[in-house]
Structure formats: C-alpha cells, structure tokens
Amino acid sequence: MRTMIARGAVAALAATALAGSLAGSASAQTAHTKKTASARTVHTKKTVYSQKAKPTTKSIRLDAGCNFISNGRKKAGQACFKKNGDRVWIRDTARDGMRIEVRGSVNSKGQPGYRCYGNYKGGWQVCNFDRKMAEGHVFLWYVNKWKGNKLKGTSDEKMMVTS
C-alpha cells in the first residue's frame, strides 16, 4: 500500500513538472532556465524529445497499455505505449480539426520529456523512442487533444515500465 501511495505521489510530481517542460516542438529541445532561491542561482536543463508520428499499416492490440481521450460522447483519439521497443502508438479517431498528442516523462523531475504527435489520417501512427528512453524506468504519460496552440482536453495518466 505504501508503495502505491509513493508511486502516486511521484506521478503527481512528474505531471506537475511535465506540464511546463513540454511546450516545444523540436526533435530534441533543450532550454536553460534560472531560478533564484535565496541568494543563489540554480541552472536547470530541460530536454524534450519530440517526434511526429509516422504512418503505419500495422494495427495494435488494445490492452492495459492503452489510453483514450474523448470528445464529448465520442472517442477523439487513442494511444498505446509498448515497452518492447519503447514505441508510442497514436490514432486520431475524430475529424474535428484537433490533433492528438502523447506527452510523458520518465522520472519525478519531468526530465527528459517525450512528445509524440500525429494528425488525422484514419489509422495508427508510431513514434519510436527506443534509443532515447532509459531502460527499466517508469514512463508517466497521457493523451492530449489540441486545436492550434490551445489545449482542449487531457486523458487520465498511465504509468508503464520501459524496457
């Protein structure tokens, strides 16, 4: 029980840190920020690995590693994380002018961050983070829907172990 509570606390911290760290869209974006605490300056380095999902003719089995986002009563999109190969599968299921993204992080400080985004093509698309994700860590992720630069919705969080 204590382990579950601790993991929940880690997930909450990661989500809070992740919200501010995933604004960019470059393939590997690094930003330096300064924070003042008392009389000292602290430099932090934020890295976000961002990929546009590539179309695939393959399909994926929906299981516990999948997450969904709705658009009112209809499903707007779905995404799955497969730890074998650290791949994010994403599918936009509604022709509503919004794009679906997966955003996530591998530790409690939100570093590094991962972003996989696609567009409406009617099928599955894949982002491959195999060489970017650390092995054996918890990947905390969720699905967003965006209209332009405005966030229109967020799914529940999922936690999966990378391999």
mmCIF file of C-alpha atoms in Angstrom:
data_model
loop_
_atom_site.group_PDB
_atom_site.id
_atom_site.type_symbol
_atom_site.label_atom_id
_atom_site.label_comp_id
_atom_site.label_asym_id
_atom_site.label_seq_id
_atom_site.Cartn_x
_atom_site.Cartn_y
_atom_site.Cartn_z
ATOM 1 C CA MET A 1 0.000 0.000 0.000
ATOM 2 C CA ARG A 2 2.820 2.422 0.860
ATOM 3 C CA THR A 3 4.449 1.667 -2.482
ATOM 4 C CA MET A 4 1.231 2.536 -4.335
ATOM 5 C CA ILE A 5 0.887 5.816 -2.418
ATOM 6 C CA ALA A 6 4.535 6.673 -3.083
ATOM 7 C CA ARG A 7 4.139 5.936 -6.802
ATOM 8 C CA GLY A 8 1.022 8.120 -6.868
ATOM 9 C CA ALA A 9 2.970 10.971 -5.291
ATOM 10 C CA VAL A 10 5.781 10.500 -7.827
ATOM 11 C CA ALA A 11 3.210 10.526 -10.634
ATOM 12 C CA ALA A 12 1.686 13.783 -9.356
ATOM 13 C CA LEU A 13 5.113 15.424 -9.132
ATOM 14 C CA ALA A 14 6.045 14.203 -12.599
ATOM 15 C CA ALA A 15 2.807 15.510 -14.099
ATOM 16 C CA THR A 16 3.333 18.919 -12.497
ATOM 17 C CA ALA A 17 6.918 19.158 -13.717
ATOM 18 C CA LEU A 18 5.984 17.790 -17.124
ATOM 19 C CA ALA A 19 3.264 20.357 -17.759
ATOM 20 C CA GLY A 20 5.837 23.141 -18.007
ATOM 21 C CA SER A 21 8.557 21.174 -19.734
ATOM 22 C CA LEU A 22 6.784 20.051 -22.906
ATOM 23 C CA ALA A 23 5.935 23.267 -24.690
ATOM 24 C CA GLY A 24 8.446 22.947 -27.547
ATOM 25 C CA SER A 25 8.231 21.007 -30.779
ATOM 26 C CA ALA A 26 11.845 20.479 -31.826
ATOM 27 C CA SER A 27 13.087 16.902 -32.050
ATOM 28 C CA ALA A 28 15.299 17.389 -29.010
ATOM 29 C CA GLN A 29 14.779 20.739 -27.403
ATOM 30 C CA THR A 30 16.988 21.938 -24.591
ATOM 31 C CA ALA A 31 16.245 25.050 -22.573
ATOM 32 C CA HIS A 32 18.213 26.579 -19.731
ATOM 33 C CA THR A 33 16.264 28.328 -17.024
ATOM 34 C CA LYS A 34 17.334 30.270 -13.974
ATOM 35 C CA LYS A 35 15.613 30.086 -10.647
ATOM 36 C CA THR A 36 16.621 32.134 -7.664
ATOM 37 C CA ALA A 37 16.425 30.575 -4.248
ATOM 38 C CA SER A 38 17.575 32.938 -1.521
ATOM 39 C CA ALA A 39 20.863 34.376 -2.798
ATOM 40 C CA ARG A 40 21.935 31.616 -5.198
ATOM 41 C CA THR A 41 21.103 30.925 -8.830
ATOM 42 C CA VAL A 42 20.268 27.402 -9.968
ATOM 43 C CA HIS A 43 20.555 26.345 -13.604
ATOM 44 C CA THR A 44 18.292 23.567 -14.815
ATOM 45 C CA LYS A 45 18.436 21.836 -18.167
ATOM 46 C CA LYS A 46 15.187 20.647 -19.762
ATOM 47 C CA THR A 47 15.188 18.227 -22.674
ATOM 48 C CA VAL A 48 12.118 17.182 -24.634
ATOM 49 C CA TYR A 49 12.293 14.532 -27.340
ATOM 50 C CA SER A 50 9.545 15.331 -29.822
ATOM 51 C CA GLN A 51 8.548 13.251 -32.843
ATOM 52 C CA LYS A 52 5.892 13.457 -35.491
ATOM 53 C CA ALA A 53 4.298 10.015 -35.640
ATOM 54 C CA LYS A 54 4.955 8.008 -38.784
ATOM 55 C CA PRO A 55 2.031 6.276 -40.512
ATOM 56 C CA THR A 56 1.965 2.505 -40.393
ATOM 57 C CA THR A 57 -0.150 -0.187 -41.985
ATOM 58 C CA LYS A 58 0.167 -2.270 -38.822
ATOM 59 C CA SER A 59 -2.500 -2.399 -36.169
ATOM 60 C CA ILE A 60 -2.060 -2.764 -32.432
ATOM 61 C CA ARG A 61 -3.937 -4.815 -29.865
ATOM 62 C CA LEU A 62 -5.691 -2.587 -27.344
ATOM 63 C CA ASP A 63 -4.759 -3.590 -23.797
ATOM 64 C CA ALA A 64 -3.827 -2.125 -20.406
ATOM 65 C CA GLY A 65 -1.005 -0.147 -22.063
ATOM 66 C CA CYS A 66 -3.515 1.997 -23.953
ATOM 67 C CA ASN A 67 -5.233 5.254 -23.089
ATOM 68 C CA PHE A 68 -8.152 7.140 -24.633
ATOM 69 C CA ILE A 69 -9.423 10.697 -24.890
ATOM 70 C CA SER A 70 -12.986 11.617 -25.696
ATOM 71 C CA ASN A 71 -14.661 14.476 -27.490
ATOM 72 C CA GLY A 72 -17.881 14.661 -25.525
ATOM 73 C CA ARG A 73 -19.545 11.289 -26.055
ATOM 74 C CA LYS A 74 -17.302 10.058 -28.867
ATOM 75 C CA LYS A 75 -13.740 8.815 -28.708
ATOM 76 C CA ALA A 76 -11.445 11.503 -30.152
ATOM 77 C CA GLY A 77 -8.210 9.576 -30.014
ATOM 78 C CA GLN A 78 -6.308 6.721 -28.520
ATOM 79 C CA ALA A 79 -2.712 5.903 -27.788
ATOM 80 C CA CYS A 80 -0.747 2.894 -26.604
ATOM 81 C CA PHE A 81 2.740 2.518 -25.166
ATOM 82 C CA LYS A 82 4.561 -0.701 -25.920
ATOM 83 C CA LYS A 83 7.606 -1.211 -23.734
ATOM 84 C CA ASN A 84 9.179 -3.648 -26.183
ATOM 85 C CA GLY A 85 10.999 -1.064 -28.296
ATOM 86 C CA ASP A 86 9.685 1.957 -26.321
ATOM 87 C CA ARG A 87 7.170 2.867 -29.010
ATOM 88 C CA VAL A 88 4.170 5.155 -28.728
ATOM 89 C CA TRP A 89 1.239 4.282 -30.997
ATOM 90 C CA ILE A 90 -1.254 7.064 -31.628
ATOM 91 C CA ARG A 91 -4.517 7.302 -33.560
ATOM 92 C CA ASP A 92 -6.798 10.289 -34.098
ATOM 93 C CA THR A 93 -10.324 8.915 -34.451
ATOM 94 C CA ALA A 94 -12.352 12.107 -34.994
ATOM 95 C CA ARG A 95 -12.388 14.517 -37.927
ATOM 96 C CA ASP A 96 -12.783 17.521 -35.669
ATOM 97 C CA GLY A 97 -9.782 19.672 -36.615
ATOM 98 C CA MET A 98 -7.900 18.765 -33.433
ATOM 99 C CA ARG A 99 -4.627 16.874 -33.188
ATOM 100 C CA ILE A 100 -3.809 14.133 -30.734
ATOM 101 C CA GLU A 101 -0.538 14.069 -28.774
ATOM 102 C CA VAL A 102 1.066 11.855 -26.184
ATOM 103 C CA ARG A 103 3.232 13.575 -23.613
ATOM 104 C CA GLY A 104 5.207 11.876 -20.914
ATOM 105 C CA SER A 105 8.268 11.712 -18.704
ATOM 106 C CA VAL A 106 10.488 9.030 -17.172
ATOM 107 C CA ASN A 107 11.179 10.452 -13.699
ATOM 108 C CA SER A 108 9.772 12.657 -10.963
ATOM 109 C CA LYS A 109 11.574 15.803 -12.132
ATOM 110 C CA GLY A 110 9.980 15.620 -15.595
ATOM 111 C CA GLN A 111 13.316 15.117 -17.342
ATOM 112 C CA PRO A 112 13.599 14.151 -20.052
ATOM 113 C CA GLY A 113 10.195 14.688 -21.580
ATOM 114 C CA TYR A 114 8.697 12.883 -24.556
ATOM 115 C CA ARG A 115 6.148 14.148 -27.077
ATOM 116 C CA CYS A 116 4.548 12.173 -29.899
ATOM 117 C CA TYR A 117 2.063 13.967 -32.135
ATOM 118 C CA GLY A 118 0.077 12.956 -35.154
ATOM 119 C CA ASN A 119 -2.709 14.141 -37.403
ATOM 120 C CA TYR A 120 -5.935 12.681 -38.706
ATOM 121 C CA LYS A 121 -5.029 10.021 -41.253
ATOM 122 C CA GLY A 122 -7.572 7.380 -40.268
ATOM 123 C CA GLY A 123 -5.042 4.861 -38.969
ATOM 124 C CA TRP A 124 -2.324 4.142 -36.479
ATOM 125 C CA GLN A 125 0.890 6.156 -36.397
ATOM 126 C CA VAL A 126 4.066 5.351 -34.429
ATOM 127 C CA CYS A 127 6.830 7.236 -32.601
ATOM 128 C CA ASN A 128 9.979 5.294 -31.744
ATOM 129 C CA PHE A 129 11.807 6.425 -28.592
ATOM 130 C CA ASP A 130 13.868 3.221 -28.255
ATOM 131 C CA ARG A 131 17.262 4.936 -28.299
ATOM 132 C CA LYS A 132 16.068 7.908 -26.228
ATOM 133 C CA MET A 133 14.298 6.294 -23.236
ATOM 134 C CA ALA A 134 16.217 4.913 -20.299
ATOM 135 C CA GLU A 135 15.611 1.223 -19.635
ATOM 136 C CA GLY A 136 13.707 -0.014 -16.579
ATOM 137 C CA HIS A 137 12.187 3.349 -15.634
ATOM 138 C CA VAL A 138 8.563 4.317 -15.125
ATOM 139 C CA PHE A 139 7.115 6.220 -18.096
ATOM 140 C CA LEU A 140 4.302 8.507 -16.934
ATOM 141 C CA TRP A 141 2.196 9.601 -19.916
ATOM 142 C CA TYR A 142 -1.170 10.944 -21.017
ATOM 143 C CA VAL A 143 -3.060 11.852 -24.194
ATOM 144 C CA ASN A 144 -3.879 15.461 -25.121
ATOM 145 C CA LYS A 145 -6.056 16.975 -27.819
ATOM 146 C CA TRP A 146 -5.103 20.354 -29.261
ATOM 147 C CA LYS A 147 -6.763 22.856 -31.562
ATOM 148 C CA GLY A 148 -3.977 25.057 -32.868
ATOM 149 C CA ASN A 149 -1.989 26.118 -29.804
ATOM 150 C CA LYS A 150 -4.869 25.629 -27.366
ATOM 151 C CA LEU A 151 -5.160 22.560 -25.173
ATOM 152 C CA LYS A 152 -8.706 21.201 -25.413
ATOM 153 C CA GLY A 153 -8.508 18.106 -23.228
ATOM 154 C CA THR A 154 -6.298 15.666 -21.344
ATOM 155 C CA SER A 155 -6.790 11.991 -20.538
ATOM 156 C CA ASP A 156 -6.013 10.230 -17.289
ATOM 157 C CA GLU A 157 -2.368 9.382 -16.690
ATOM 158 C CA LYS A 158 -0.827 5.991 -17.346
ATOM 159 C CA MET A 159 2.365 4.570 -15.845
ATOM 160 C CA MET A 160 4.311 1.884 -17.710
ATOM 161 C CA VAL A 161 7.811 0.477 -17.232
ATOM 162 C CA THR A 162 10.248 0.952 -20.127
ATOM 163 C CA SER A 163 12.412 -1.896 -21.410
#
